[in-house]
Amino acid sequence: MVFGSQLIQCVRNVAAVAWEPGKPLVMEEVEVAPPQAMEVRLKILFTSLCHTDVYFWEAKGQTPLFPRIFGHEAGGIVESVGEGVTDLIPGDHVLPVFTGECKECRHCKSEESNMCDLLRINTDRGVMLNDGKSRFSIKGKPIYHFVGTSTFSEYTVVHVGCVAKINPAAPLDKVCILSCGISTGLGATLNVAKPKRGSTVAIFGLGAVGLAAAEGARIAGASRIIGVDLNSKRFDEAKKFGVTEFVNPKDHDKPVQEVIAEMTGGGVDRSVECTGSVNAMISAFECVHDGWGVAVLVGVPNKDDAFKTHPMNLLNEKTLKGTFFGNYKPRSDLPAVVEKYMNKELELEKFITHEVSFSEINKAFEYMLKGDSLRCIIRMDA
């Protein structure tokens, strides 16, 4: 492929390929085609494992699409660019993101939305938008992409709208985790719930996303951060993220929203739900204070779930909101989130519980399945 005076060749690299649902990934030599129009090819230096990768690797609740290269939290360097790409050049440090920002649609032009019409997440699509083809192949056989990123590969091709250019001084082995879950939880609190200094906040679910939401409440200056989880063992870890109190619904004989209302004199100022359980969603909404309380839903429910609450909760001026990727626009907003880390306002190291070499990537899945891992960093050069 020739772009201007630049000749861009296919590259052969190692990728961790999922051939079947739930089976260990296999290290394979994969050919990565040149980037087409409005695409960039990235050299991935660090990637991490998210629950979403595991969910789709297990083929739960989806139409299985295999063979596939998973991975969507990562940091890397631009290796080459396709025709029409003007805001990235080889050598730029970037974060690929599972959702995008075309900057042209109504959502991208709106200050209130980050749900790009063109590049919104699509878990069923395994090919590139430009021509409906994969950029990965083994001996001519196509290997499917995952959410437009496929970072479990030394090189990957991504639409330019799904790439955030960041400060080259930022350590990619740390900021790579901002590509998905950490930004989702952080933004749910800072951008959507918007707690005031001294306010009370309840966080439902203390996995990585919930702890990121707690981190957002800490940064915002909340005076009380109440963690709600069915696993009491998570409380000690949650203290590192600013959680001051813990409630396990199993320890009470009344709905947890009533417990929280009693603890706080009528309810919390803000709540953030990060579990995907519809019951937790209802509790998160009903536990906020009337008159000014705001509940934010982050977790993705089952497709047949129904949210049920009495309309008086709304008439009593409780507010219910939802969010996608913490309301961050990937290209416009993620660079500033990276700067929060660089300025020591945001702490990322405490989210990273494990680190493995690329050849040991299946260990990262084992850690996640055992519940031992928040984020496992995978070093691509080792």
Coordinates of C-alpha atoms in Angstrom, one line a residue:
M1 CA 0.0 0.0 0.0
V2 CA 1.3 3.4 -0.9
F3 CA 0.2 6.5 0.9
G4 CA 1.8 9.6 -0.4
S5 CA 5.5 8.8 -0.5
Q6 CA 5.1 6.3 2.3
L7 CA 5.1 2.6 1.4
I8 CA 3.2 0.7 4.1
Q9 CA 3.7 -3.1 4.2
C10 CA 1.9 -5.9 5.9
V11 CA 3.6 -6.9 9.1
R12 CA 3.9 -10.3 10.7
N13 CA 3.5 -10.4 14.4
V14 CA 2.5 -12.5 17.3
A15 CA -1.1 -12.3 18.6
A16 CA -3.0 -14.3 21.2
V17 CA -5.9 -15.8 19.2
A18 CA -9.1 -17.2 20.7
W19 CA -10.0 -20.1 18.5
E20 CA -13.0 -21.3 20.6
P21 CA -15.1 -19.9 23.4
G22 CA -13.6 -20.4 26.8
K23 CA -10.5 -22.2 25.5
P24 CA -7.0 -20.9 26.3
L25 CA -5.6 -18.3 23.9
V26 CA -3.0 -19.5 21.4
M27 CA 0.1 -17.5 20.5
E28 CA 0.0 -17.4 16.7
E29 CA 2.0 -15.6 13.9
V30 CA -0.6 -13.3 12.4
E31 CA -0.3 -11.0 9.4
V32 CA -1.5 -7.5 10.0
A33 CA -2.5 -5.6 6.9
P34 CA -1.7 -1.9 6.3
P35 CA -4.2 0.7 7.6
Q36 CA -6.8 1.8 5.1
A37 CA -8.4 5.2 4.8
M38 CA -9.0 6.8 8.3
E39 CA -7.2 4.0 10.0
V40 CA -4.0 3.7 12.0
R41 CA -1.8 0.8 12.8
L42 CA -0.5 0.7 16.3
K43 CA 2.4 -1.1 18.0
I44 CA 0.9 -2.2 21.3
L45 CA 3.4 -1.9 24.2
F46 CA 1.1 -2.7 27.2
T47 CA -2.4 -4.1 27.4
S48 CA -4.6 -5.2 30.3
L49 CA -7.5 -7.6 30.8
C50 CA -11.0 -6.4 31.5
H51 CA -14.1 -8.4 32.5
T52 CA -15.6 -7.5 29.1
D53 CA -12.9 -9.5 27.4
V54 CA -13.6 -12.5 29.6
Y55 CA -17.4 -12.2 29.1
F56 CA -17.1 -12.3 25.3
W57 CA -14.3 -14.9 25.4
E58 CA -16.7 -17.2 27.3
A59 CA -19.4 -16.3 24.6
K60 CA -22.0 -15.4 27.3
G61 CA -25.1 -13.7 25.9
Q62 CA -23.8 -13.2 22.4
T63 CA -23.6 -14.8 19.0
P64 CA -20.1 -16.4 19.1
L65 CA -17.6 -14.9 16.7
F66 CA -14.4 -16.9 16.4
P67 CA -11.5 -17.0 15.8
R68 CA -11.0 -13.6 17.3
I69 CA -8.3 -11.4 18.8
F70 CA -9.6 -9.9 22.1
G71 CA -8.2 -7.0 24.1
H72 CA -9.4 -3.4 24.4
E73 CA -7.4 -1.7 27.2
A74 CA -4.0 -0.8 26.0
G75 CA -1.3 1.8 25.3
G76 CA 0.9 2.0 22.3
I77 CA 2.6 4.0 19.6
V78 CA 1.4 4.9 16.1
E79 CA 3.4 2.8 13.6
S80 CA 1.7 4.0 10.4
V81 CA -1.4 5.9 9.2
G82 CA -3.8 5.5 6.4
E83 CA -5.1 8.0 3.9
G84 CA -7.0 10.9 5.4
V85 CA -5.4 10.7 8.8
T86 CA -4.1 14.2 9.7
D87 CA -4.1 14.4 13.5
L88 CA -1.8 11.4 14.2
I89 CA 1.7 10.6 13.0
P90 CA 4.0 7.7 13.5
G91 CA 5.6 7.9 16.9
D92 CA 2.6 9.4 18.7
H93 CA 1.7 7.8 22.0
V94 CA -1.9 6.7 22.1
L95 CA -4.7 4.8 23.9
P96 CA -7.0 2.8 21.6
V97 CA -10.6 2.9 22.8
F98 CA -13.5 0.5 22.3
T99 CA -15.8 3.4 21.4
G100 CA -15.0 6.4 19.3
E101 CA -15.4 10.0 18.4
C102 CA -15.9 10.9 14.7
K103 CA -16.3 14.6 15.6
E104 CA -18.9 15.0 12.9
C105 CA -22.1 13.4 14.0
R106 CA -24.8 15.1 16.3
H107 CA -23.5 13.2 19.3
C108 CA -19.9 14.3 18.8
K109 CA -20.9 17.9 18.3
S110 CA -23.1 17.9 21.4
E111 CA -21.5 18.8 24.7
E112 CA -23.9 16.4 26.4
S113 CA -23.2 13.1 24.7
N114 CA -20.3 10.8 23.9
M115 CA -22.3 8.2 22.0
C116 CA -20.8 8.7 18.5
D117 CA -23.2 7.5 15.7
L118 CA -20.4 6.1 13.6
L119 CA -18.0 4.6 16.2
R120 CA -20.2 3.6 19.1
I121 CA -19.2 0.2 20.5
N122 CA -20.4 -2.8 18.5
T123 CA -19.5 -6.1 20.0
D124 CA -20.9 -8.2 17.1
R125 CA -18.8 -6.6 14.4
G126 CA -15.5 -8.4 13.8
V127 CA -14.4 -6.4 10.7
M128 CA -13.3 -2.8 9.9
L129 CA -15.9 -0.2 8.9
N130 CA -14.0 1.0 5.8
D131 CA -14.4 -2.2 3.7
G132 CA -16.0 -4.8 6.0
K133 CA -12.9 -6.8 6.1
S134 CA -10.5 -7.9 8.8
R135 CA -6.9 -6.6 8.9
F136 CA -5.8 -9.8 10.6
S137 CA -5.1 -13.1 8.9
I138 CA -3.3 -16.4 9.3
K139 CA -2.3 -18.0 6.0
G140 CA -5.0 -16.1 4.2
K141 CA -7.7 -17.0 6.7
P142 CA -9.3 -13.9 8.4
I143 CA -9.2 -13.5 12.2
Y144 CA -11.9 -11.3 13.6
H145 CA -11.5 -8.0 15.4
F146 CA -13.0 -7.2 18.8
V147 CA -14.7 -3.9 19.5
G148 CA -12.5 -2.3 16.9
T149 CA -9.3 -2.6 19.0
S150 CA -7.9 -6.2 19.3
T151 CA -5.0 -5.3 21.5
F152 CA -3.9 -8.8 22.3
S153 CA -1.6 -8.5 19.3
E154 CA 1.8 -6.8 18.9
Y155 CA 0.3 -4.7 16.1
T156 CA -3.3 -3.8 15.5
V157 CA -5.3 -1.6 13.2
V158 CA -7.9 0.8 14.6
H159 CA -10.1 3.5 13.2
V160 CA -8.5 6.9 13.9
G161 CA -11.7 8.0 15.7
C162 CA -11.0 5.4 18.4
V163 CA -7.5 6.5 19.2
A164 CA -6.7 9.1 21.9
K165 CA -3.3 10.9 21.5
I166 CA -1.8 11.4 24.9
N167 CA 1.2 13.0 26.7
P168 CA 4.3 11.0 25.5
A169 CA 5.7 11.3 29.1
A170 CA 2.9 9.3 30.5
P171 CA 3.9 5.7 31.5
L172 CA 1.9 3.5 29.2
D173 CA 2.1 0.6 31.6
K174 CA -0.1 2.6 34.0
V175 CA -2.3 4.8 31.8
C176 CA -3.3 1.9 29.5
I177 CA -6.0 1.0 32.0
L178 CA -7.8 4.2 31.3
S179 CA -9.0 2.8 28.0
C180 CA -12.1 1.3 29.5
G181 CA -13.3 0.4 33.0
I182 CA -11.3 2.9 35.1
S183 CA -12.5 5.8 33.1
T184 CA -16.0 4.5 33.1
G185 CA -16.3 4.4 36.9
L186 CA -14.3 7.6 37.4
G187 CA -16.4 9.6 34.8
A188 CA -19.6 8.2 36.2
T189 CA -18.9 10.0 39.4
L190 CA -17.0 13.1 38.3
N191 CA -19.0 13.8 35.0
V192 CA -22.4 12.5 35.8
A193 CA -23.1 12.2 39.5
K194 CA -21.0 15.3 40.2
P195 CA -20.9 15.1 44.0
K196 CA -20.1 18.3 45.9
R197 CA -17.3 18.6 48.4
G198 CA -18.5 17.2 51.7
S199 CA -21.3 15.2 50.2
T200 CA -22.2 11.5 50.9
V201 CA -21.8 8.9 48.1
A202 CA -22.8 5.3 47.9
I203 CA -21.0 2.9 45.5
F204 CA -22.8 -0.3 44.6
G205 CA -20.3 -3.0 43.5
L206 CA -16.6 -2.8 44.5
G207 CA -15.0 -4.3 41.4
A208 CA -12.6 -2.3 39.3
V209 CA -15.3 0.0 37.9
G210 CA -16.9 0.6 41.3
L211 CA -13.5 1.3 42.9
A212 CA -12.9 3.8 40.1
A213 CA -16.2 5.4 40.9
A214 CA -15.1 5.6 44.6
E215 CA -11.8 7.1 43.5
G216 CA -13.9 9.8 41.7
A217 CA -15.8 10.5 44.9
R218 CA -12.5 10.8 46.8
I219 CA -11.2 13.2 44.2
A220 CA -14.4 15.2 44.4
G221 CA -14.0 15.5 48.2
A222 CA -16.9 13.4 49.4
S223 CA -17.0 13.2 53.2
R224 CA -18.5 9.7 53.4
I225 CA -18.2 7.0 50.7
I226 CA -20.3 4.0 51.5
G227 CA -19.3 0.8 49.6
V228 CA -22.1 -1.8 49.0
D229 CA -21.1 -5.3 48.0
L230 CA -22.1 -8.9 48.6
N231 CA -18.4 -9.8 49.3
S232 CA -17.3 -8.4 52.6
K233 CA -13.7 -9.3 51.8
R234 CA -13.6 -6.4 49.4
F235 CA -13.8 -3.7 52.1
D236 CA -10.2 -3.6 53.1
E237 CA -9.1 -3.1 49.5
A238 CA -11.8 -0.5 49.0
K239 CA -10.4 1.7 51.8
K240 CA -7.4 2.4 49.5
F241 CA -9.9 4.1 47.1
G242 CA -11.5 6.3 49.8
V243 CA -14.4 4.1 50.9
T244 CA -15.2 5.0 54.5
E245 CA -18.0 2.5 55.3
F246 CA -19.2 -0.8 54.1
V247 CA -22.6 -2.4 53.8
N248 CA -23.2 -6.0 52.8
P249 CA -26.9 -6.4 52.0
K250 CA -26.8 -10.0 53.2
D251 CA -26.1 -8.8 56.7
H252 CA -29.4 -7.0 57.1
D253 CA -33.1 -8.1 57.2
K254 CA -34.3 -5.0 55.4
P255 CA -33.7 -3.6 51.9
V256 CA -30.2 -2.1 51.7
Q257 CA -31.7 1.2 50.5
E258 CA -33.5 1.5 53.9
V259 CA -30.2 0.7 55.7
I260 CA -28.4 3.4 53.9
A261 CA -31.2 5.9 54.5
E262 CA -31.0 5.2 58.2
M263 CA -27.2 5.6 58.1
T264 CA -27.4 9.0 56.4
G265 CA -30.4 10.7 57.8
G266 CA -32.7 10.2 54.8
G267 CA -30.4 9.0 52.0
V268 CA -27.1 9.8 50.3
D269 CA -26.5 12.8 48.1
R270 CA -25.2 10.6 45.2
S271 CA -25.0 6.9 44.3
V272 CA -23.3 5.1 41.5
E273 CA -24.3 1.5 40.6
C274 CA -21.6 -0.6 39.0
T275 CA -22.9 -4.2 39.1
G276 CA -25.4 -4.7 36.3
S277 CA -27.9 -6.2 38.8
V278 CA -31.3 -4.7 38.4
N279 CA -32.0 -5.1 42.1
A280 CA -28.8 -3.1 42.9
M281 CA -29.9 -0.5 40.4
I282 CA -33.3 -0.1 42.2
S283 CA -31.5 0.1 45.5
A284 CA -29.1 2.7 44.2
F285 CA -31.9 4.9 43.1
E286 CA -34.1 4.5 46.1
C287 CA -31.2 5.2 48.6
V288 CA -30.6 8.7 47.4
H289 CA -32.1 11.7 49.4
D290 CA -35.3 13.2 48.1
G291 CA -35.1 16.8 46.8
W292 CA -31.5 16.6 45.5
G293 CA -30.3 13.0 45.3
V294 CA -28.8 11.7 42.1
A295 CA -28.3 8.0 41.2
V296 CA -26.1 7.0 38.2
L297 CA -26.4 3.6 36.6
V298 CA -23.2 2.1 35.1
G299 CA -23.6 -1.6 35.0
V300 CA -25.2 -3.4 32.0
P301 CA -28.3 -5.4 33.0
N302 CA -29.5 -8.6 31.4
K303 CA -31.6 -8.0 28.3
D304 CA -34.9 -9.1 29.9
D305 CA -34.5 -7.1 33.1
A306 CA -37.0 -4.5 34.0
F307 CA -36.4 -1.5 36.4
K308 CA -39.3 -1.0 38.8
T309 CA -39.8 1.7 41.3
H310 CA -42.7 3.8 42.5
P311 CA -43.2 7.0 40.5
M312 CA -43.3 9.0 43.8
N313 CA -39.6 8.5 44.0
L314 CA -39.3 10.7 40.9
L315 CA -42.0 13.1 42.0
N316 CA -40.0 13.5 45.2
E317 CA -37.2 14.9 43.1
K318 CA -34.8 12.0 43.1
T319 CA -32.9 11.9 39.8
L320 CA -32.0 8.8 37.9
K321 CA -29.2 8.9 35.2
G322 CA -27.3 6.5 33.1
T323 CA -23.8 6.8 31.6
F324 CA -21.7 5.2 28.9
F325 CA -17.9 5.3 29.3
G326 CA -18.2 7.9 32.1
N327 CA -19.5 10.4 29.5
Y328 CA -15.9 10.9 28.3
K329 CA -15.4 11.6 24.6
P330 CA -12.4 9.4 23.8
R331 CA -10.3 11.8 21.7
S332 CA -11.3 15.0 23.3
D333 CA -11.3 14.0 27.0
L334 CA -9.0 11.1 27.7
P335 CA -5.8 13.2 27.3
A336 CA -7.0 15.3 30.3
V337 CA -7.7 12.2 32.4
V338 CA -4.1 11.1 31.7
E339 CA -3.0 14.5 33.0
K340 CA -4.9 13.9 36.2
Y341 CA -2.6 10.9 36.7
M342 CA 0.5 12.9 35.7
N343 CA -0.5 15.6 38.2
K344 CA -0.9 13.0 41.0
E345 CA -4.5 13.8 41.3
L346 CA -5.6 10.4 40.1
E347 CA -3.9 7.2 41.5
L348 CA -3.7 4.3 39.1
E349 CA -1.1 2.0 40.6
K350 CA -3.5 0.7 43.2
F351 CA -5.8 -0.7 40.5
I352 CA -2.9 -2.8 39.1
T353 CA -2.8 -6.1 41.0
H354 CA -0.8 -8.3 38.6
E355 CA 1.6 -8.1 35.7
V356 CA 2.5 -10.9 33.2
S357 CA 4.4 -11.2 30.0
F358 CA 2.5 -11.6 26.7
S359 CA 3.4 -15.2 26.5
E360 CA 1.7 -15.7 29.9
I361 CA -1.5 -14.0 28.9
N362 CA -3.7 -17.0 29.9
K363 CA -2.5 -16.4 33.5
A364 CA -4.3 -13.0 33.4
F365 CA -7.5 -14.9 32.6
E366 CA -6.9 -17.2 35.5
Y367 CA -6.5 -14.3 37.9
M368 CA -9.6 -12.7 36.7
L369 CA -11.7 -15.8 36.9
K370 CA -10.5 -16.5 40.4
G371 CA -11.6 -13.0 41.4
D372 CA -8.0 -12.1 42.4
S373 CA -7.5 -9.4 39.9
L374 CA -8.6 -5.8 39.4
R375 CA -6.3 -5.1 36.5
C376 CA -3.5 -7.3 35.2
I377 CA -0.9 -5.6 33.0
I378 CA 0.4 -7.6 30.0
R379 CA 3.8 -6.6 28.8
M380 CA 4.0 -7.1 25.0
D381 CA 7.8 -7.0 24.8
A382 CA 8.3 -9.9 27.3

